[in-house]
Short mmCIF file of C-alpha atoms in Angstrom, two decimals:
data_model
loop_
_atom_site.label_atom_id
_atom_site.label_comp_id
_atom_site.label_asym_id
_atom_site.label_seq_id
_atom_site.Cartn_x
_atom_site.Cartn_y
_atom_site.Cartn_z
CA MET A 1 13.26 -50.14 -5.94
CA LYS A 2 13.89 -54.01 -4.09
CA LEU A 3 10.16 -55.51 -3.48
CA GLY A 4 8.44 -58.02 -1.78
CA ILE A 5 5.32 -59.72 -3.33
CA LEU A 6 1.42 -60.91 -1.14
CA GLY A 7 0.09 -63.07 -2.77
CA SER A 8 0.65 -65.39 -6.08
CA GLY A 9 -2.26 -65.50 -7.74
CA MET A 10 -3.34 -64.02 -11.31
CA ILE A 11 -2.92 -60.96 -11.25
CA VAL A 12 0.79 -61.83 -8.99
CA LYS A 13 1.58 -63.85 -12.32
CA ASP A 14 1.62 -61.71 -15.45
CA PHE A 15 2.96 -58.57 -13.06
CA LEU A 16 6.29 -61.54 -12.89
CA SER A 17 5.89 -62.00 -16.74
CA MET A 18 6.72 -58.05 -17.22
CA VAL A 19 9.20 -57.44 -14.38
CA VAL A 20 11.71 -58.88 -16.04
CA ASP A 21 11.63 -55.58 -18.12
CA LEU A 22 12.29 -53.75 -15.47
CA PRO A 23 15.87 -54.83 -13.96
CA GLN A 24 16.26 -51.95 -11.63
CA ILE A 25 13.04 -54.31 -9.29
CA GLU A 26 14.82 -56.70 -7.81
CA LEU A 27 12.17 -59.54 -6.30
CA LYS A 28 13.36 -59.79 -2.39
CA GLY A 29 10.18 -62.71 -1.61
CA ILE A 30 7.14 -63.52 -2.42
CA PHE A 31 3.90 -64.68 1.06
CA GLY A 32 1.42 -66.41 0.67
CA THR A 33 -0.65 -68.93 2.23
CA GLU A 34 0.60 -72.81 3.42
CA ARG A 35 -1.63 -73.71 0.31
CA SER A 36 -0.05 -71.48 -2.07
CA LEU A 37 3.50 -72.94 -1.18
CA LYS A 38 3.80 -74.93 -4.14
CA VAL A 39 2.83 -72.58 -6.88
CA MET A 40 5.33 -69.50 -4.39
CA GLU A 41 8.31 -72.00 -4.87
CA GLU A 42 7.35 -72.91 -8.99
CA LEU A 43 6.98 -68.68 -8.89
CA LYS A 44 10.52 -68.42 -7.27
CA GLU A 45 12.15 -70.47 -8.85
CA THR A 46 10.94 -69.14 -12.58
CA TYR A 47 11.67 -65.73 -11.82
CA LYS A 48 14.30 -65.99 -8.91
CA ILE A 49 12.57 -64.24 -6.23
CA GLU A 50 15.12 -64.45 -2.54
CA GLN A 51 13.01 -66.04 -0.54
CA VAL A 52 9.44 -67.85 -0.03
CA TYR A 53 7.67 -66.54 2.79
CA THR A 54 4.45 -68.11 4.54
CA ASP A 55 4.64 -66.14 7.62
CA ILE A 56 3.74 -62.74 7.29
CA ASP A 57 5.99 -61.19 10.15
CA ASN A 58 8.57 -62.99 8.50
CA CYS A 59 8.31 -61.30 5.24
CA LEU A 60 7.90 -58.45 6.69
CA SER A 61 11.17 -58.86 9.23
CA ASN A 62 13.28 -58.58 6.46
CA ASP A 63 15.28 -55.47 5.82
CA ALA A 64 16.32 -56.07 2.47
CA ILE A 65 12.69 -56.02 1.37
CA ASP A 66 11.90 -51.67 1.45
CA THR A 67 8.87 -52.61 -0.47
CA ILE A 68 5.11 -54.35 -0.84
CA TYR A 69 2.81 -54.93 -3.34
CA VAL A 70 -0.01 -55.96 -1.65
CA ALA A 71 -1.90 -58.10 -4.23
CA LEU A 72 -4.55 -60.46 -2.07
CA PRO A 73 -8.27 -60.37 -2.05
CA ASN A 74 -9.74 -57.39 -1.53
CA HIS A 75 -11.25 -57.91 2.08
CA LEU A 76 -7.49 -58.08 2.90
CA HIS A 77 -5.80 -55.00 1.07
CA TYR A 78 -6.52 -52.80 4.36
CA SER A 79 -4.94 -55.57 6.91
CA PHE A 80 -1.76 -55.97 4.34
CA THR A 81 -0.69 -52.87 3.97
CA LYS A 82 -1.71 -51.61 7.28
CA LYS A 83 0.85 -53.55 8.54
CA ALA A 84 3.28 -53.10 6.00
CA LEU A 85 3.47 -49.52 6.15
CA GLU A 86 3.39 -50.19 10.68
CA ALA A 87 7.01 -52.52 9.90
CA ASN A 88 7.92 -49.56 7.96
CA LYS A 89 7.88 -51.04 4.85
CA HIS A 90 6.48 -49.14 1.38
CA VAL A 91 3.51 -50.28 -0.21
CA ILE A 92 2.20 -51.06 -4.07
CA CYS A 93 -1.84 -52.28 -3.01
CA GLU A 94 -3.96 -53.71 -6.00
CA LYS A 95 -7.11 -52.46 -6.94
CA PRO A 96 -9.52 -51.91 -4.98
CA PHE A 97 -7.67 -49.88 -2.46
CA THR A 98 -9.45 -50.81 0.56
CA LEU A 99 -13.62 -51.60 1.45
CA SER A 100 -14.50 -47.87 2.36
CA TYR A 101 -12.90 -44.02 1.97
CA ASP A 102 -12.46 -44.45 5.98
CA GLN A 103 -10.02 -46.78 6.18
CA LEU A 104 -8.17 -45.75 3.31
CA VAL A 105 -7.99 -42.47 4.99
CA GLU A 106 -6.60 -44.06 7.58
CA LEU A 107 -3.61 -46.21 6.20
CA GLU A 108 -2.80 -42.09 3.89
CA MET A 109 -2.33 -40.88 7.59
CA LEU A 110 -0.55 -43.63 8.80
CA ALA A 111 1.61 -43.35 6.07
CA SER A 112 2.91 -40.00 6.40
CA SER A 113 3.28 -39.90 10.25
CA LYS A 114 6.07 -42.09 8.86
CA ASN A 115 7.14 -40.63 5.47
CA LEU A 116 5.99 -43.64 3.85
CA VAL A 117 4.77 -44.06 0.32
CA LEU A 118 1.53 -46.06 -0.70
CA ILE A 119 0.41 -45.66 -4.09
CA GLU A 120 -2.29 -47.97 -5.72
CA ALA A 121 -1.65 -49.94 -8.71
CA ILE A 122 -4.80 -48.72 -11.08
CA THR A 123 -2.22 -49.58 -14.35
CA ASN A 124 -4.64 -46.55 -16.67
CA GLN A 125 -3.11 -43.79 -14.94
CA TYR A 126 -0.24 -44.37 -15.95
CA LEU A 127 -0.61 -45.44 -19.80
CA THR A 128 0.78 -42.71 -22.20
CA ASN A 129 -2.08 -43.24 -23.89
CA TYR A 130 -4.41 -41.57 -20.72
CA LYS A 131 -2.16 -38.93 -21.17
CA LYS A 132 -2.48 -38.26 -24.35
CA ILE A 133 -6.35 -38.98 -24.54
CA LYS A 134 -6.03 -36.78 -21.23
CA GLU A 135 -3.56 -33.58 -23.28
CA GLU A 136 -6.73 -34.24 -26.42
CA LEU A 137 -9.84 -34.46 -24.19
CA LYS A 138 -9.22 -29.71 -25.36
CA THR A 139 -9.60 -30.66 -29.34
CA LEU A 140 -13.45 -32.28 -29.07
CA GLY A 141 -14.44 -29.00 -28.12
CA LYS A 142 -16.96 -29.40 -24.74
CA ILE A 143 -17.47 -32.60 -23.83
CA LYS A 144 -20.94 -34.11 -23.37
CA LEU A 145 -21.58 -37.79 -23.19
CA VAL A 146 -19.16 -40.33 -22.27
CA GLU A 147 -19.38 -43.93 -22.21
CA CYS A 148 -17.59 -46.99 -20.85
CA ASN A 149 -18.25 -50.66 -20.32
CA TYR A 150 -16.50 -53.44 -19.56
CA SER A 151 -18.58 -56.25 -19.68
CA GLN A 152 -17.11 -59.71 -18.86
CA TYR A 153 -19.18 -63.25 -18.02
CA SER A 154 -17.69 -64.71 -14.97
CA SER A 155 -16.50 -68.29 -15.21
CA ARG A 156 -16.95 -67.95 -11.78
CA TYR A 157 -20.45 -66.84 -12.09
CA ASP A 158 -21.18 -70.01 -13.16
CA ALA A 159 -20.72 -71.40 -9.43
CA PHE A 160 -22.83 -68.83 -8.08
CA LYS A 161 -25.88 -69.30 -9.16
CA GLU A 162 -25.18 -72.77 -8.02
CA GLY A 163 -24.35 -71.28 -4.16
CA THR A 164 -20.81 -71.48 -4.35
CA ILE A 165 -19.65 -67.78 -3.34
CA LEU A 166 -16.80 -67.33 -3.90
CA PRO A 167 -15.18 -64.15 -3.24
CA ALA A 168 -15.49 -62.54 -6.80
CA PHE A 169 -19.27 -62.33 -5.86
CA ASN A 170 -18.88 -62.00 -2.09
CA PRO A 171 -20.26 -59.33 -0.82
CA LYS A 172 -17.82 -59.57 3.21
CA MET A 173 -15.04 -59.99 0.55
CA GLY A 174 -15.35 -57.02 -1.45
CA GLY A 175 -16.77 -58.78 -4.42
CA GLY A 176 -18.77 -57.67 -6.82
CA ALA A 177 -18.70 -56.17 -10.71
CA LEU A 178 -18.23 -52.82 -9.54
CA MET A 179 -15.49 -53.13 -7.01
CA ASP A 180 -13.82 -55.58 -8.75
CA ILE A 181 -14.50 -54.40 -13.03
CA ASN A 182 -16.16 -51.30 -13.13
CA ILE A 183 -14.35 -49.33 -11.42
CA TYR A 184 -11.50 -49.39 -13.88
CA ASN A 185 -14.24 -46.83 -15.79
CA ILE A 186 -14.90 -45.26 -12.61
CA HIS A 187 -10.67 -44.76 -12.73
CA PHE A 188 -11.02 -43.25 -16.08
CA VAL A 189 -13.63 -41.09 -15.65
CA VAL A 190 -12.38 -39.63 -12.75
CA GLY A 191 -8.77 -39.34 -13.57
CA LEU A 192 -9.76 -37.07 -16.32
CA PHE A 193 -12.71 -35.36 -15.02
CA GLY A 194 -12.28 -34.81 -11.41
CA GLU A 195 -14.47 -36.06 -8.40
CA PRO A 196 -18.52 -35.87 -9.84
CA GLU A 197 -21.23 -33.61 -8.43
CA ALA A 198 -23.82 -36.94 -8.39
CA VAL A 199 -23.35 -40.13 -8.33
CA HIS A 200 -26.26 -42.90 -9.43
CA TYR A 201 -25.54 -46.89 -9.29
CA PHE A 202 -28.30 -49.09 -10.48
CA ALA A 203 -27.24 -53.11 -10.33
CA ASN A 204 -28.51 -56.30 -9.89
CA VAL A 205 -27.90 -57.20 -7.12
CA GLU A 206 -28.19 -61.31 -6.34
CA ARG A 207 -27.83 -63.22 -3.35
CA ASP A 208 -26.95 -59.08 -1.97
CA ILE A 209 -23.62 -58.66 -3.82
CA ASP A 210 -24.02 -56.24 -7.41
CA THR A 211 -23.13 -59.07 -10.82
CA SER A 212 -23.42 -55.96 -12.61
CA GLY A 213 -24.60 -52.49 -13.36
CA THR A 214 -25.54 -49.45 -14.99
CA LEU A 215 -23.12 -46.59 -12.68
CA ILE A 216 -24.07 -42.40 -13.76
CA LEU A 217 -22.12 -39.99 -12.83
CA GLU A 218 -22.92 -36.25 -13.22
CA TYR A 219 -20.90 -33.14 -14.50
CA PRO A 220 -21.98 -29.72 -15.09
CA ASP A 221 -21.32 -30.48 -18.23
CA THR A 222 -20.67 -33.84 -18.99
CA LYS A 223 -23.39 -36.81 -18.04
CA VAL A 224 -20.45 -40.33 -18.09
CA VAL A 225 -22.31 -44.05 -17.90
CA CYS A 226 -20.18 -46.74 -16.60
CA ILE A 227 -21.24 -49.73 -17.14
CA GLY A 228 -19.67 -53.09 -15.51
CA ALA A 229 -21.35 -56.59 -15.68
CA LYS A 230 -19.76 -59.70 -15.18
CA ASP A 231 -22.83 -61.98 -15.50
CA SER A 232 -23.14 -60.80 -19.87
CA THR A 233 -20.83 -59.89 -21.71
CA SER A 234 -20.29 -56.99 -24.48
CA GLU A 235 -17.96 -55.30 -26.35
CA ILE A 236 -15.75 -53.58 -24.58
CA GLN A 237 -15.51 -49.91 -25.14
CA SER A 238 -15.08 -46.08 -23.95
CA THR A 239 -16.17 -43.68 -26.30
CA ILE A 240 -15.74 -39.63 -24.56
CA GLN A 241 -18.08 -37.59 -26.99
CA GLY A 242 -17.58 -33.41 -27.23
CA THR A 243 -18.49 -30.97 -29.45
CA ASP A 244 -16.10 -30.98 -32.61
CA GLY A 245 -14.77 -34.88 -32.39
CA SER A 246 -15.25 -38.10 -30.59
CA ILE A 247 -12.31 -40.17 -29.06
CA ILE A 248 -12.80 -44.09 -29.26
CA VAL A 249 -10.29 -47.06 -27.10
CA LYS A 250 -11.00 -49.66 -28.22
CA GLY A 251 -10.76 -52.98 -24.88
CA ALA A 252 -10.45 -52.23 -21.71
CA THR A 253 -10.10 -49.14 -19.33
CA ASN A 254 -7.52 -50.54 -17.82
CA VAL A 255 -5.57 -51.35 -20.87
CA VAL A 256 -5.87 -48.80 -24.02
CA ASP A 257 -4.00 -50.11 -26.17
CA ALA A 258 -4.65 -48.18 -28.71
CA TYR A 259 -7.41 -45.69 -29.08
CA LYS A 260 -9.27 -44.01 -31.99
CA LYS A 261 -9.32 -40.07 -32.27
CA ILE A 262 -13.02 -38.60 -34.66
CA LEU A 263 -12.65 -34.87 -35.67
CA ASN A 264 -15.87 -33.40 -37.52
CA LYS A 265 -15.16 -33.14 -41.36
CA LYS A 266 -11.43 -34.91 -40.41
CA GLU A 267 -10.30 -38.24 -41.02
CA THR A 268 -10.42 -41.01 -38.43
CA GLU A 269 -6.33 -41.07 -36.41
CA LEU A 270 -6.02 -44.22 -35.31
CA VAL A 271 -3.10 -43.08 -31.90
CA ASN A 272 -0.98 -45.69 -30.13
CA HIS A 273 1.85 -44.14 -27.92
CA ASN A 274 2.38 -47.14 -25.23
CA SER A 275 6.34 -47.68 -24.53
CA HIS A 276 5.61 -51.69 -24.13
CA PRO A 277 2.77 -54.47 -24.33
CA HIS A 278 2.19 -55.23 -21.17
CA ARG A 279 -1.04 -52.68 -19.31
CA MET A 280 1.68 -52.97 -15.85
CA TYR A 281 4.67 -51.68 -17.50
CA GLU A 282 4.44 -48.22 -17.79
CA GLU A 283 3.44 -47.98 -13.48
CA PHE A 284 5.74 -50.08 -11.96
CA LYS A 285 8.31 -48.16 -13.95
CA VAL A 286 6.99 -44.34 -12.35
CA PHE A 287 6.72 -46.61 -9.32
CA ASP A 288 10.56 -46.86 -8.73
CA GLU A 289 10.72 -43.60 -9.06
CA VAL A 290 8.88 -42.41 -6.70
CA ILE A 291 10.01 -44.77 -3.70
CA LYS A 292 13.54 -44.11 -5.17
CA ASN A 293 12.82 -41.07 -4.32
CA ARG A 294 10.59 -41.38 -1.90
CA ASP A 295 8.17 -38.28 -3.68
CA THR A 296 5.87 -38.60 -1.01
CA GLU A 297 4.37 -35.33 -3.21
CA PHE A 298 3.32 -37.67 -6.21
CA ALA A 299 2.22 -40.44 -3.89
CA LYS A 300 -0.04 -37.99 -1.99
CA LYS A 301 -1.50 -36.64 -5.28
CA GLN A 302 -2.30 -40.14 -6.21
CA LEU A 303 -3.75 -40.44 -2.81
CA ASN A 304 -6.18 -37.95 -3.11
CA HIS A 305 -7.62 -39.37 -6.39
CA SER A 306 -8.24 -42.69 -5.17
CA LYS A 307 -9.62 -41.05 -2.23
CA THR A 308 -11.51 -39.41 -4.74
CA VAL A 309 -12.91 -42.60 -6.29
CA MET A 310 -13.10 -44.38 -3.37
CA SER A 311 -16.05 -42.02 -2.50
CA ILE A 312 -17.84 -42.93 -5.42
CA VAL A 313 -17.26 -46.97 -4.79
CA GLU A 314 -19.42 -46.08 -1.64
CA LYS A 315 -22.32 -43.28 -2.81
CA ALA A 316 -22.99 -45.96 -6.13
CA LEU A 317 -22.67 -48.76 -3.42
CA GLN A 318 -25.12 -47.02 -0.78
CA HIS A 319 -27.32 -45.56 -3.64
CA ALA A 320 -28.01 -49.71 -4.81
CA GLY A 321 -28.81 -50.58 -1.08
CA ILE A 322 -25.62 -52.84 -1.24
CA SER A 323 -23.58 -53.51 1.99
CA LEU A 324 -19.55 -55.23 1.58
CA GLY A 325 -17.54 -55.95 4.50
#
């Protein structure tokens, strides 16, 4: 993969700290605003990135780049992904893919028309621990209840309360607890159980944005609660309860560091099969293979998953009376 990175924020710095362990990924360029130029120059020097760009068209015209990693603020995902696809680049886009289901479908059609790989960077779907959980669901009997709680007080909430609206709490920029933090829980659940029959979102709404909320997903025999909060903190944990046992994931659903398996009348087992300590390693290892092989069928399968998630997000926001963008 010959990669061009769009963005220079925390997620990019986190990615770059890991990508040294994937030497098959060549860092061809990084794009950002003039305001971010100093940061990008420092990243270029530290991680041996070949070029720094402040003009997106110059970046996309670089024939040495075959793939673009979109790691910009949420509201820019759609427009920059579209530009990259139009420039005949494969695209890996950070979550949330877009701000609407229709935008995602449009991008999917564009990628398909050009035989390009379009895929969402959502870590839990590629973690070995997560894949093992999916395999072990059958040992839990009939799944009855699932609870995912990802609640983490945001320092930006202090500014928000004082009237400073930063992107994380700006409805026009795709902010809010559902899009920023609870969406990991949605991906976690959808990857295990598919599309639910009903969606309800009970949100704490301040200045037209959800600062926290409880999402209810209804399946025929299973009830799911996904809690996401940026205005309060709790123990971050997910539990899958079945008639024959349960699985407990300590920590966030985008990391899945390890999990406990508790079967009825048996000793608790602590399980960790992840192949690398960094949550982004396994997904980008897969992405490199998918792009090298131009595996658009795999990308299409993952896009179907992403579309299910986006459909749930739209229904949830509609139920809570929240409008984004």
